[in-house]
Coordinates of C-alpha atoms in Angstrom, one line a residue:
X120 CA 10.9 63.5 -16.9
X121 CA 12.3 61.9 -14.0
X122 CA 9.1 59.5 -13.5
X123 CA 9.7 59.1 -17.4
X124 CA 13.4 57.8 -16.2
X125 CA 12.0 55.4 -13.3
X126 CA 9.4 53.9 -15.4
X127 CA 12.0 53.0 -18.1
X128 CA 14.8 51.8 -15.1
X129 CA 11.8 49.6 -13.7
X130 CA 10.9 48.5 -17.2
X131 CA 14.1 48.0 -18.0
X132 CA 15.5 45.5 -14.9
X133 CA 11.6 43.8 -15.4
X134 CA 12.6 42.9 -19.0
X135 CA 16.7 41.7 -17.7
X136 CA 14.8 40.1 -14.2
X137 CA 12.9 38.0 -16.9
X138 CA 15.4 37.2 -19.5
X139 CA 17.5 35.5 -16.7
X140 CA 14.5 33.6 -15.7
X141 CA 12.9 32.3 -18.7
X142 CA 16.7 31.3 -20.0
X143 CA 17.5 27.8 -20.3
X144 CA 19.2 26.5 -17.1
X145 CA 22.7 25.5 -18.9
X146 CA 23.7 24.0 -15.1
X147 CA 20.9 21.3 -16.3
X148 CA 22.0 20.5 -19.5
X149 CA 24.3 17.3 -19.8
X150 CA 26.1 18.6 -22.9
X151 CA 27.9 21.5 -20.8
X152 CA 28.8 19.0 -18.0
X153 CA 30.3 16.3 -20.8
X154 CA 32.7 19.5 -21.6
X155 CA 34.4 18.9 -18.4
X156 CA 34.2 22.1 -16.7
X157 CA 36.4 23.9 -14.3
X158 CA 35.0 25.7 -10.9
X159 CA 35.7 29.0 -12.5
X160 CA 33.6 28.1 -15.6
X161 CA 31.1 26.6 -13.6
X162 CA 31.1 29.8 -11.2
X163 CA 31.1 31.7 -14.3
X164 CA 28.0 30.0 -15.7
X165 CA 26.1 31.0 -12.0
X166 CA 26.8 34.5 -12.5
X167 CA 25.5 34.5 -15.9
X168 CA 22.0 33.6 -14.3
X169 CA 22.0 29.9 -14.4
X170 CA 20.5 28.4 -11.1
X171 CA 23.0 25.6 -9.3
X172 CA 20.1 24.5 -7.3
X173 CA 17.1 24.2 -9.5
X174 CA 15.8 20.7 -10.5
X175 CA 14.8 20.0 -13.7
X176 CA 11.4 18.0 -14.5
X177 CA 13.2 14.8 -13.5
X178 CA 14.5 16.5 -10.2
X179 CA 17.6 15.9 -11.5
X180 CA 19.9 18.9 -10.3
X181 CA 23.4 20.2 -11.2
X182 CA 24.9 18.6 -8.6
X183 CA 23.9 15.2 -9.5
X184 CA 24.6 15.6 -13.1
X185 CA 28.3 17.0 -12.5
X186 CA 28.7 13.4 -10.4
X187 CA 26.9 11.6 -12.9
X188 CA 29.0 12.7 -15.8
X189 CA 32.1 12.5 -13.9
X190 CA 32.9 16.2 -13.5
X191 CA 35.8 17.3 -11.5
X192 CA 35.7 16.4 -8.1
X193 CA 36.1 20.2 -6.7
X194 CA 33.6 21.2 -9.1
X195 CA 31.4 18.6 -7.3
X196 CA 32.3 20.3 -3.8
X197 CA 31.9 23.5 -4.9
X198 CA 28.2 22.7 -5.6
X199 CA 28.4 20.9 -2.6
X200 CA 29.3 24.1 -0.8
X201 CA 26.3 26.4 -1.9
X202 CA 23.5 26.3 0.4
X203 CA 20.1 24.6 -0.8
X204 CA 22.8 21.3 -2.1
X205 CA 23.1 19.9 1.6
X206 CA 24.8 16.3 0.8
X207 CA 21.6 14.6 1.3
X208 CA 19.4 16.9 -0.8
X209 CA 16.8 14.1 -2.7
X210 CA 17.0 14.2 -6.1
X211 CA 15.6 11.9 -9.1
X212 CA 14.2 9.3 -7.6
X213 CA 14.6 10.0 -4.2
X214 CA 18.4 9.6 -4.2
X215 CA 20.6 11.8 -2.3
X216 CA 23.9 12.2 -3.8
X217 CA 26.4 9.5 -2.1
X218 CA 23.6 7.0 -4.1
X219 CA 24.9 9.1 -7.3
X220 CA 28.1 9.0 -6.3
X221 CA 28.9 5.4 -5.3
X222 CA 26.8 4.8 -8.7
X223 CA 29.7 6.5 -10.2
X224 CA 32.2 5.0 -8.8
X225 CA 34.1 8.0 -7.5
X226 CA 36.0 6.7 -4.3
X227 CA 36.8 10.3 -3.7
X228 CA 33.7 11.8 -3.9
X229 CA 31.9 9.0 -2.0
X230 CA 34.6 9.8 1.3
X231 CA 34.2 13.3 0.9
X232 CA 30.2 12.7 1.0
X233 CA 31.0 10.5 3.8
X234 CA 33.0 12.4 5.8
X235 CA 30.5 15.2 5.7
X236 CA 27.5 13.1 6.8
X237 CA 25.8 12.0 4.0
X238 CA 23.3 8.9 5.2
X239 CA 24.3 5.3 4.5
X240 CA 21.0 4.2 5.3
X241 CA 18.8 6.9 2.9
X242 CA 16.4 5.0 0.5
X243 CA 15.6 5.9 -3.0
X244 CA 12.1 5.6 -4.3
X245 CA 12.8 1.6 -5.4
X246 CA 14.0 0.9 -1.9
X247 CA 18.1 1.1 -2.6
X248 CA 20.2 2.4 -0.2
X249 CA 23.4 4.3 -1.9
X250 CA 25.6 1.0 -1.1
X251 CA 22.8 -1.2 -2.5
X252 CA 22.4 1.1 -5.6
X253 CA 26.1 1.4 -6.5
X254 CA 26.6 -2.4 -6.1
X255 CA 23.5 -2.6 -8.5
X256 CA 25.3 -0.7 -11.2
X257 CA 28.0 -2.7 -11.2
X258 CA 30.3 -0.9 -8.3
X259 CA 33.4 -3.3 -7.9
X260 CA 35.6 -1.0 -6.3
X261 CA 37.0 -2.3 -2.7
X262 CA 37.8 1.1 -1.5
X263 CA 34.1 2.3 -1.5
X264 CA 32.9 -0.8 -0.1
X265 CA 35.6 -0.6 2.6
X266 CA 34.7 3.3 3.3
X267 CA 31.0 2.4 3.8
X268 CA 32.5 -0.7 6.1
X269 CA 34.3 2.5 8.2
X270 CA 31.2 4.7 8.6
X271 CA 29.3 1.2 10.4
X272 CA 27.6 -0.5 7.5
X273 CA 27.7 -4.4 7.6
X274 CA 28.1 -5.4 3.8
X275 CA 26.4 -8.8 5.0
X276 CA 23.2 -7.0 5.7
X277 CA 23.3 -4.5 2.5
X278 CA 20.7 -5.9 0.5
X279 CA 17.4 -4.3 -1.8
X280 CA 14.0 -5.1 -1.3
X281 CA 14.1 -8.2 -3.1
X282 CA 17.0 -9.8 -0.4
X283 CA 19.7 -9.3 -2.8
X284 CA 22.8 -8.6 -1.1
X285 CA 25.8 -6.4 -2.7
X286 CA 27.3 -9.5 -4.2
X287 CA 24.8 -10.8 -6.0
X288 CA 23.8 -7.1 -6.9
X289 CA 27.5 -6.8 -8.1
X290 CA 27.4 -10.0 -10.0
X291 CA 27.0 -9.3 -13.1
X292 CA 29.8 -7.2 -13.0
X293 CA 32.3 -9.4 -11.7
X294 CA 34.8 -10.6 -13.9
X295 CA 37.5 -12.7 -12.3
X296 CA 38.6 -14.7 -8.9
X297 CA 40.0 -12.1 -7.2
X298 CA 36.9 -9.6 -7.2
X299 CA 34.5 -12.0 -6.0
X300 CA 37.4 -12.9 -3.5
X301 CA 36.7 -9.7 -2.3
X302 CA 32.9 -10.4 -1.1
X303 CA 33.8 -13.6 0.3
X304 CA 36.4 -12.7 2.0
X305 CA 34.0 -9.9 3.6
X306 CA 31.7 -12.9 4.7
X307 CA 29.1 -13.2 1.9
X308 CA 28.3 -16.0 1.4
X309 CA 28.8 -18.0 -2.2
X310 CA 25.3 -19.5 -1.8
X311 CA 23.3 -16.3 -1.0
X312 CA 20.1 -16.0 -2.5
X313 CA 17.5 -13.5 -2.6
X314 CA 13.7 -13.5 -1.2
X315 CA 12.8 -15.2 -4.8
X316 CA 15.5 -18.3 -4.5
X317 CA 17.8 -16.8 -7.3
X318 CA 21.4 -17.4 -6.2
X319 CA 25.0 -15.9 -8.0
X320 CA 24.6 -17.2 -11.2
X321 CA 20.7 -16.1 -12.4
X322 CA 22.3 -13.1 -11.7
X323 CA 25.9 -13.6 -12.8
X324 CA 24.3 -14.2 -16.1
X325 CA 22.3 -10.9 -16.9
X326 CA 25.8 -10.2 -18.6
X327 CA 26.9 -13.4 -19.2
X328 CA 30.7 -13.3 -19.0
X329 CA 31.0 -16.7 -19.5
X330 CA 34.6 -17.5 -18.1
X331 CA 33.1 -16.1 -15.0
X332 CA 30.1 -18.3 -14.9
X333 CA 32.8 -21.0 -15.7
X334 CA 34.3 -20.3 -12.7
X335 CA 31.0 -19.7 -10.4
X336 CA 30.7 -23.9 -11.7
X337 CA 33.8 -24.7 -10.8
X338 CA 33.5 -23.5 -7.4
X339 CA 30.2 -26.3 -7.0
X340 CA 27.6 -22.5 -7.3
X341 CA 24.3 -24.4 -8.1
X342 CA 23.0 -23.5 -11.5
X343 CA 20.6 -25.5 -11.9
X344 CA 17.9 -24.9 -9.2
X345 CA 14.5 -23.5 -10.5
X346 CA 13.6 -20.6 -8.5
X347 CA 10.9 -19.6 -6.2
X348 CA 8.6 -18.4 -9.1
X349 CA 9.8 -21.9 -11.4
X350 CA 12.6 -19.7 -13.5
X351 CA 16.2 -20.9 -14.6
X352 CA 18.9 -18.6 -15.9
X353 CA 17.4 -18.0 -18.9
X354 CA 15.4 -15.9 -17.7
X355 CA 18.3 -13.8 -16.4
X356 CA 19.8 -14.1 -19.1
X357 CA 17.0 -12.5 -21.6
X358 CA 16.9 -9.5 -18.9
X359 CA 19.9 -7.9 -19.4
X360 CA 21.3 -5.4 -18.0
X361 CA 21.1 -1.2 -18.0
X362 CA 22.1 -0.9 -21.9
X363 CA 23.3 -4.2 -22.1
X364 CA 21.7 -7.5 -24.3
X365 CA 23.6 -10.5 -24.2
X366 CA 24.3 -12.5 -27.8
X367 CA 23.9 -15.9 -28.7
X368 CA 26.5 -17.3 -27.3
X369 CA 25.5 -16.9 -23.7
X370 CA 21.7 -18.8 -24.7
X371 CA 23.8 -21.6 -26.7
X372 CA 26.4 -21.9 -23.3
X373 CA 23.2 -22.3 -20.9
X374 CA 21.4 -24.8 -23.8
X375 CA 24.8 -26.7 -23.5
X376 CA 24.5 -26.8 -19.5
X377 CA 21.2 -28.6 -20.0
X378 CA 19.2 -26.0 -18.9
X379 CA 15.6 -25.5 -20.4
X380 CA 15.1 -22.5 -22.8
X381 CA 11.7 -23.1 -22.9
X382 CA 10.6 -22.3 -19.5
X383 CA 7.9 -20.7 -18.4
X384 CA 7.4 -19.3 -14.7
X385 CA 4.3 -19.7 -12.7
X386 CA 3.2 -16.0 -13.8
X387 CA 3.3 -17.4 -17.4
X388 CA 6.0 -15.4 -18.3
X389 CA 9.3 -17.0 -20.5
X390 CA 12.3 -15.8 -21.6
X391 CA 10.5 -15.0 -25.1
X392 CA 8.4 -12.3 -23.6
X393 CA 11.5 -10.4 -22.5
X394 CA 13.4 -10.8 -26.0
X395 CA 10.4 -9.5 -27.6
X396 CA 10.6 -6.7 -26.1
X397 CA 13.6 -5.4 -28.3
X398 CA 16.0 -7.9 -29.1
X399 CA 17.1 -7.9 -32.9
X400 CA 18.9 -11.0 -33.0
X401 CA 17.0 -13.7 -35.5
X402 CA 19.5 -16.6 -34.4
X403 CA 18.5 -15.8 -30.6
X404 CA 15.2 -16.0 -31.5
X405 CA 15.2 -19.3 -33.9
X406 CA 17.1 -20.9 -30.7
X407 CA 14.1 -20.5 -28.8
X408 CA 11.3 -21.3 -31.4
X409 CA 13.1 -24.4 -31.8
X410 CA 13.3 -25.3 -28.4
X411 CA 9.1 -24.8 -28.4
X412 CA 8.8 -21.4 -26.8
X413 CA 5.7 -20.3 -27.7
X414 CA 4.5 -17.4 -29.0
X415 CA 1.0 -17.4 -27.9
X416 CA 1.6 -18.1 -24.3
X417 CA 0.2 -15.3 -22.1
X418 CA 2.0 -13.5 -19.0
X419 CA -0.6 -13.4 -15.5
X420 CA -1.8 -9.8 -17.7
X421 CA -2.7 -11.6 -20.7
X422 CA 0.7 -10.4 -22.8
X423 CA 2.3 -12.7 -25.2
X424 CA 5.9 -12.2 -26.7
X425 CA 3.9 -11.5 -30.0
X426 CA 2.3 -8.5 -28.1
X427 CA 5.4 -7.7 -26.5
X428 CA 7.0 -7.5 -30.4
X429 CA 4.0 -5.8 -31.4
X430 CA 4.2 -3.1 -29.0
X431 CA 7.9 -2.1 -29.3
X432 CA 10.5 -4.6 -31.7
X433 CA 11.2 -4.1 -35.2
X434 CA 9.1 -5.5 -38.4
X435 CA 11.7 -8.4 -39.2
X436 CA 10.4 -9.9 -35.5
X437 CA 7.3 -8.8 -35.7
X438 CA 7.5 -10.9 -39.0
X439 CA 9.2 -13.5 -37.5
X440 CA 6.9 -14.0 -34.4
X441 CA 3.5 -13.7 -36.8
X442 CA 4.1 -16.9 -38.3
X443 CA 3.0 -18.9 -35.1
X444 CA 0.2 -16.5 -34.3
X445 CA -3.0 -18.5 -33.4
X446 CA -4.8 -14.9 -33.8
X447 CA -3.7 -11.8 -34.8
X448 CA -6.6 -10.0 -32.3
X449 CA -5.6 -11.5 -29.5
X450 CA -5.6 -9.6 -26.6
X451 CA -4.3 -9.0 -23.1
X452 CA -6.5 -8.6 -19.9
X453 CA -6.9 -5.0 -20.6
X454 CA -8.3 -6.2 -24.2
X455 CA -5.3 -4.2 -26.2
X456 CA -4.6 -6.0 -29.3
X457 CA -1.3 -6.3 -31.4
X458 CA -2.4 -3.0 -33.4
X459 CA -3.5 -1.0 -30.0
X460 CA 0.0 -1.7 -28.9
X461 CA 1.6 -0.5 -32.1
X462 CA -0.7 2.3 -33.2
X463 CA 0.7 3.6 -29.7
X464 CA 4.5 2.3 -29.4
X465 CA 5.5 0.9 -33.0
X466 CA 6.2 2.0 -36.0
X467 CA 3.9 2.6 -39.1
X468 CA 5.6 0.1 -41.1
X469 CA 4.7 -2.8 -38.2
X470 CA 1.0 -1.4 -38.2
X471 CA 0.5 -2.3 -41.6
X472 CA 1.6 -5.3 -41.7
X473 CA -0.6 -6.2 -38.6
X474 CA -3.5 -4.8 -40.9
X475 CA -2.3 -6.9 -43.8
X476 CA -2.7 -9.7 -41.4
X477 CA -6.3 -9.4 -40.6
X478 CA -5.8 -6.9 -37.5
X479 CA -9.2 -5.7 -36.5
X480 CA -9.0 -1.9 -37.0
X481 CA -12.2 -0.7 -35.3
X482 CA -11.9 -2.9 -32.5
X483 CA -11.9 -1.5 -28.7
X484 CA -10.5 -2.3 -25.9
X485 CA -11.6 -3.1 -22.4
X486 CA -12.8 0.6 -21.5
X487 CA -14.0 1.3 -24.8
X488 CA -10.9 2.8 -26.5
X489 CA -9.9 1.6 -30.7
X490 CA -6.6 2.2 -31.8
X491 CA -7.3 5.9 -32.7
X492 CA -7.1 6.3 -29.3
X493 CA -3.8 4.6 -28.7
X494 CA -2.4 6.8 -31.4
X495 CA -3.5 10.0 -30.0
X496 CA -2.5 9.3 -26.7
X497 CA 1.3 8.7 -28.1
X498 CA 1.8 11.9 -29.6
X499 CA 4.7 14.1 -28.6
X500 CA 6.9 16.4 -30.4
X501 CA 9.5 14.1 -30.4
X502 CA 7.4 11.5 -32.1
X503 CA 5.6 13.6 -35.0
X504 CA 6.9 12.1 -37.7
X505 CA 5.8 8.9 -36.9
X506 CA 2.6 9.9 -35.3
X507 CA 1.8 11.1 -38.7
X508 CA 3.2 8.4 -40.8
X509 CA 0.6 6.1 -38.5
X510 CA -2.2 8.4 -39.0
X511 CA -2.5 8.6 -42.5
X512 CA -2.7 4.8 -42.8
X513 CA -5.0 4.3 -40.6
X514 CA -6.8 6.6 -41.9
X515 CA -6.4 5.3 -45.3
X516 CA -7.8 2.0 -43.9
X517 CA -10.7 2.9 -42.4
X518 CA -10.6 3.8 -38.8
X519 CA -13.1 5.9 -37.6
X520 CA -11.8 8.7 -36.1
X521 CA -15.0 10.4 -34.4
X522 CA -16.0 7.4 -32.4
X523 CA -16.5 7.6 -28.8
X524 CA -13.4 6.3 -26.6
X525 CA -13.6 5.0 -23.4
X526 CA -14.9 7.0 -20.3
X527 CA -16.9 8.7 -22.8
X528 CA -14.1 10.6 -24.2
X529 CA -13.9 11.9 -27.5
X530 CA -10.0 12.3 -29.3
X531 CA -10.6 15.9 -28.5
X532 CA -10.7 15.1 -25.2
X533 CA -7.8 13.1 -25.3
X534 CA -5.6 16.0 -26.9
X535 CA -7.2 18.4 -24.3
X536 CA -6.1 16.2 -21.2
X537 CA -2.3 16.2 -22.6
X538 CA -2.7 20.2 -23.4
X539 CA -1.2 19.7 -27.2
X540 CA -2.6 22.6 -29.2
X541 CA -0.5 20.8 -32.3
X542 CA -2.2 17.4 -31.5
X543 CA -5.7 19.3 -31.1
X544 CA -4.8 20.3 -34.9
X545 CA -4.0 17.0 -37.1
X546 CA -7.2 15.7 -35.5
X547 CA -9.8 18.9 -35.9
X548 CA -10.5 17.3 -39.2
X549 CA -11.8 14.2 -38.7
X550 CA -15.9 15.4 -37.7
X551 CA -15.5 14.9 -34.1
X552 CA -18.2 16.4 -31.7
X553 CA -16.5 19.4 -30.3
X554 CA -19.5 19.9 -27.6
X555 CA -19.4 16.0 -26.8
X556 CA -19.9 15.4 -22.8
X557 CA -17.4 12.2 -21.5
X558 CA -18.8 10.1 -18.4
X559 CA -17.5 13.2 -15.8
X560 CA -19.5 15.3 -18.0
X561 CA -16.9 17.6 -18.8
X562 CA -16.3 18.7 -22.7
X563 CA -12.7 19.0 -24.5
X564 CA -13.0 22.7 -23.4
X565 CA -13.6 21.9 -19.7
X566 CA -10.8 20.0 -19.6
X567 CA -8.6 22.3 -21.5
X568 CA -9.7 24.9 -19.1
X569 CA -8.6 23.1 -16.2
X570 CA -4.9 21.8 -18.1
X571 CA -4.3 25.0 -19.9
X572 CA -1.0 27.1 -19.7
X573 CA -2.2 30.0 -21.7
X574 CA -5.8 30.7 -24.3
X575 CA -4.7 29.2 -27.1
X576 CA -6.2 25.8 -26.9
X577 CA -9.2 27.3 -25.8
X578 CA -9.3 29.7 -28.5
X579 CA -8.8 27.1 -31.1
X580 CA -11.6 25.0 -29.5
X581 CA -13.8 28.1 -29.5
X582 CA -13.0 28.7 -33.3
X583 CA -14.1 24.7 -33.7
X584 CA -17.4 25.3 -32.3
X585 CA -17.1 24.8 -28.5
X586 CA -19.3 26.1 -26.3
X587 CA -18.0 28.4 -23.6
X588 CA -21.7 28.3 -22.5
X589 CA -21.8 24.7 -21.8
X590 CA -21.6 23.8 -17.8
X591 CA -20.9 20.6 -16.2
X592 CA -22.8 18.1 -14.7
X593 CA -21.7 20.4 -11.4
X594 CA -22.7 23.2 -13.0
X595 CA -19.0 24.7 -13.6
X596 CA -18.4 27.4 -16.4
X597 CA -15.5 26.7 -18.9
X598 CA -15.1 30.3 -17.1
X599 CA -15.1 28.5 -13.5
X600 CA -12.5 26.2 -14.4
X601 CA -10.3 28.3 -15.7
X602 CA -10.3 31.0 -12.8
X603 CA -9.0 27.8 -10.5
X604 CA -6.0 27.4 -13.3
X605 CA -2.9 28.1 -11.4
X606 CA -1.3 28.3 -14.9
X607 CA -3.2 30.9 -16.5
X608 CA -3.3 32.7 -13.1
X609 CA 0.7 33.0 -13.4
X610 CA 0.8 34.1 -16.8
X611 CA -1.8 36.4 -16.3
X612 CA -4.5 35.6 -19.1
X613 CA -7.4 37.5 -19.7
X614 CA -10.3 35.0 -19.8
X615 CA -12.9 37.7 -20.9
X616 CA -13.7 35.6 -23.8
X617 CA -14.5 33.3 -21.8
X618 CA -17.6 35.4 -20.7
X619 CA -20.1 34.8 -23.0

């Protein structure tokens, strides 16, 4: 009776030991930091089994999403406090948190980081130091610039890896005399310009506040200049910023400067090929056609705005764009067409009309691949709907599903490689060769051996006619492969049926 007692104790903390690990990480959900929480409720959510430490699959951590949402500054030290969040701990990207924090704009915060050591020299992953970043996000603040200024940092020599200093990096934020006072009277220079030749107003413009370029003019800023690479502001202007488009008026302010809309840098790349992208705005668009902006005119990797649109806009400029298309199967240096690009990015609505249009629907790219291809390799949960909205019209228009895809690869190798048993499903009907070798001579189920996290892919390819016999061209099992799994090795699966 009493071994009875400590096999149900054992079995009973296994099971609780368990629960706690395989619950979801509130501490990593931004929902629960948008509530505002308290330390207590925060301390709280620790003892309930959530991990403070633990990145999620963005190495984002609950440290740096308590900054980024604004938490409560002693909710951030408290996290600060526990070991294994040391103040330069990298997270997403690389950045350590006085880049999340100066990114934030929480003065506090960034002295408090400060204070206890964090580096003012650290580097993300796209070469930003924390000053650099924040002042790329839009940081205006005087006090954090001055607190970096007190820990030794020159604000003269803060600059990213394209030579843009922290007032051009701030630029687009600025939004009257006095901020920009602020930089100059810190010794940056008005005429700064980066490695590429683009001085305050290319970037200025990205979010065109036009009483502030106004007053960038006024103060003689040259505006005019092409830079290094044969751009103008337009350019600049059709960038953007983070969550941030600018309207009409900004294009019909730099048409009225005299500057060219039409311009098209030595990489063949033009204003158009960034609207296309995802800008709605017909009138933008009309101001450019007029002007002669092409749509035709290929980038240095063979992409035209009308691919761009293709790939990712809405049907109204896909529309739009179609009526100056020399050829609707044009394609870029990778030889994806308008309908690769959509069958993987676009909606089902734009892939049909690039079919009405003449699209090509068998043809392949440069490695081999047709547009089923493109549409298998886009499918994710999130994106079912669609995914299967595209899918049935091709379908219904003819593309053949069972040819061979670049590398050799079959769509059942395709789905195997992402390890989508739901994916492996919508396609299982389409008379694919299940036992089909690709140019590493591996099958579907070799590589769903190797990307596995558990037997039910396998099992499903089994039930489709794979062969569990079948060994690769280095003679490795489907058995072999799956030993060396690290996945199924955690979980523990039985592989027996493996062994036939």
């Amino acid at each position: 009776m009493k071994n009875i007692k400590q096999l149900a104790l054992i079995a009973f903390l296994f099971i609780s030991f368990t629960g706690i690990a395989q619950q979801k990480n509130e501490l990593l959900d931004r929902t629960f930091w948008k509530s505002s929480p308290s330390v207590a409720t925060v301390k709280q959510k620790i003892a309930e089994g959530n991990d403070p430490i633990a990145k999620d699959n963005n190495s984002f951590d609950a440290t740096t999403l308590a900054i980024t949402s604004k938490a409560d500054t002693e909710v951030v030290k408290y996290l600060l406090s526990l070991e294994g969040n040391e103040v330069d701990k990298k997270t997403h990207d690389s950045r350590i948190y006085l880049h999340w924090a100066t990114y934030a704009g929480d003065a506090e915060l960034v002295q408090y980081l400060l204070d206890n050591g964090a580096s003012v020299t650290a580097l993300d992953s796209h070469r930003y130091t924390p000053l650099a970043f924040g002042a790329n996000a839009g940081l205006t603040n005087p006090k954090i610039y001055e607190a970096f200024e007190a820990k030794g940092v020159n604000l003269k020599e803060e600059k990213n890896e394209h030579g843009a200093n922290v007032l051009l990096l701030a630029a687009p934020s600025l939004k009257s005399e006095e901020e920009l006072n602020f930089f100059l009277n810190k010794g940056l220079a008005l005429d700064s310009k980066d490695d590429d030749g683009n001085g305050i107003f290319n970037y200025a413009v990205k979010k065109g506040n036009i009483d502030f370029l106004k007053l960038l003019i006024s103060k003689g800023v040259d505006y005019k200049t092409l830079n290094n690479n044969g751009g103008n502001a337009f350019m600049f202007a059709s960038q953007g910023g983070r969550g941030f488009s600018n309207g009409l008026p900004v294009y019909t302010y730099l048409k009225g400067l005299g500057l060219e809309p039409n311009i098209v840098e030595k990489n063949g790349s033009t204003p158009l090929h960034r609207l296309a992208f995802g800008n709605k705005d017909a009138a933008i668009f009309d101001l450019f056609l007029k002007a002669g902006a092409d749509v035709n005119q290929a980038d240095e990797e063979g992409n035209t705005p009308f691919l761009n649109a293709a790939a990712r806009n809405d049907l109204a400029v896909v529309q739009l764009l179609a009526k100056d298309v020399k050829d609707i199967n044009t394609a870029n240096n990778d030889g994806e067409t308008a309908l690769m690009l959509a069958a993987h990015d676009n909606k089902a609505d734009v892939v049909a009309f690039l079919i009405e249009k003449g699209a090509d629907i068998n043809a392949k790219d440069a490695t081999g691949n047709t547009a089923a291809y493109f549409l298998t390799d886009s499918y994710s949960k999130r994106n079912a709907k669609a995914f299967d909205a595209k899918l049935a019209l091709l379908k219904a228009k003819g593309l053949k599903f069972n040819t061979v895809q670049g590398e050799g690869n079959t769509l059942y190798h395709v789905a195997a490689k992402k390890n989508d048993l739901q994916l492996m499903k919508k396609i299982a009907d389409f008379n694919i060769d299940v036992n089909a070798k690709n140019d590493e001579g591996m099958t579907a189920l070799h590589v769903a051996a190797m990307k596995a996290e558990n037997d039910k892919l396998l099992k499903f390819l089994i039930a489709k006619g794979a062969d569990a016999n079948s060994k690769t061209d280095f003679e490795e099992t489907v058995y072999d492969l799956a030993s060396e799994n690290e996945m199924l090795q955690k979980g523990n699966t039985s592989l027996n049926f493996l062994k036939q």
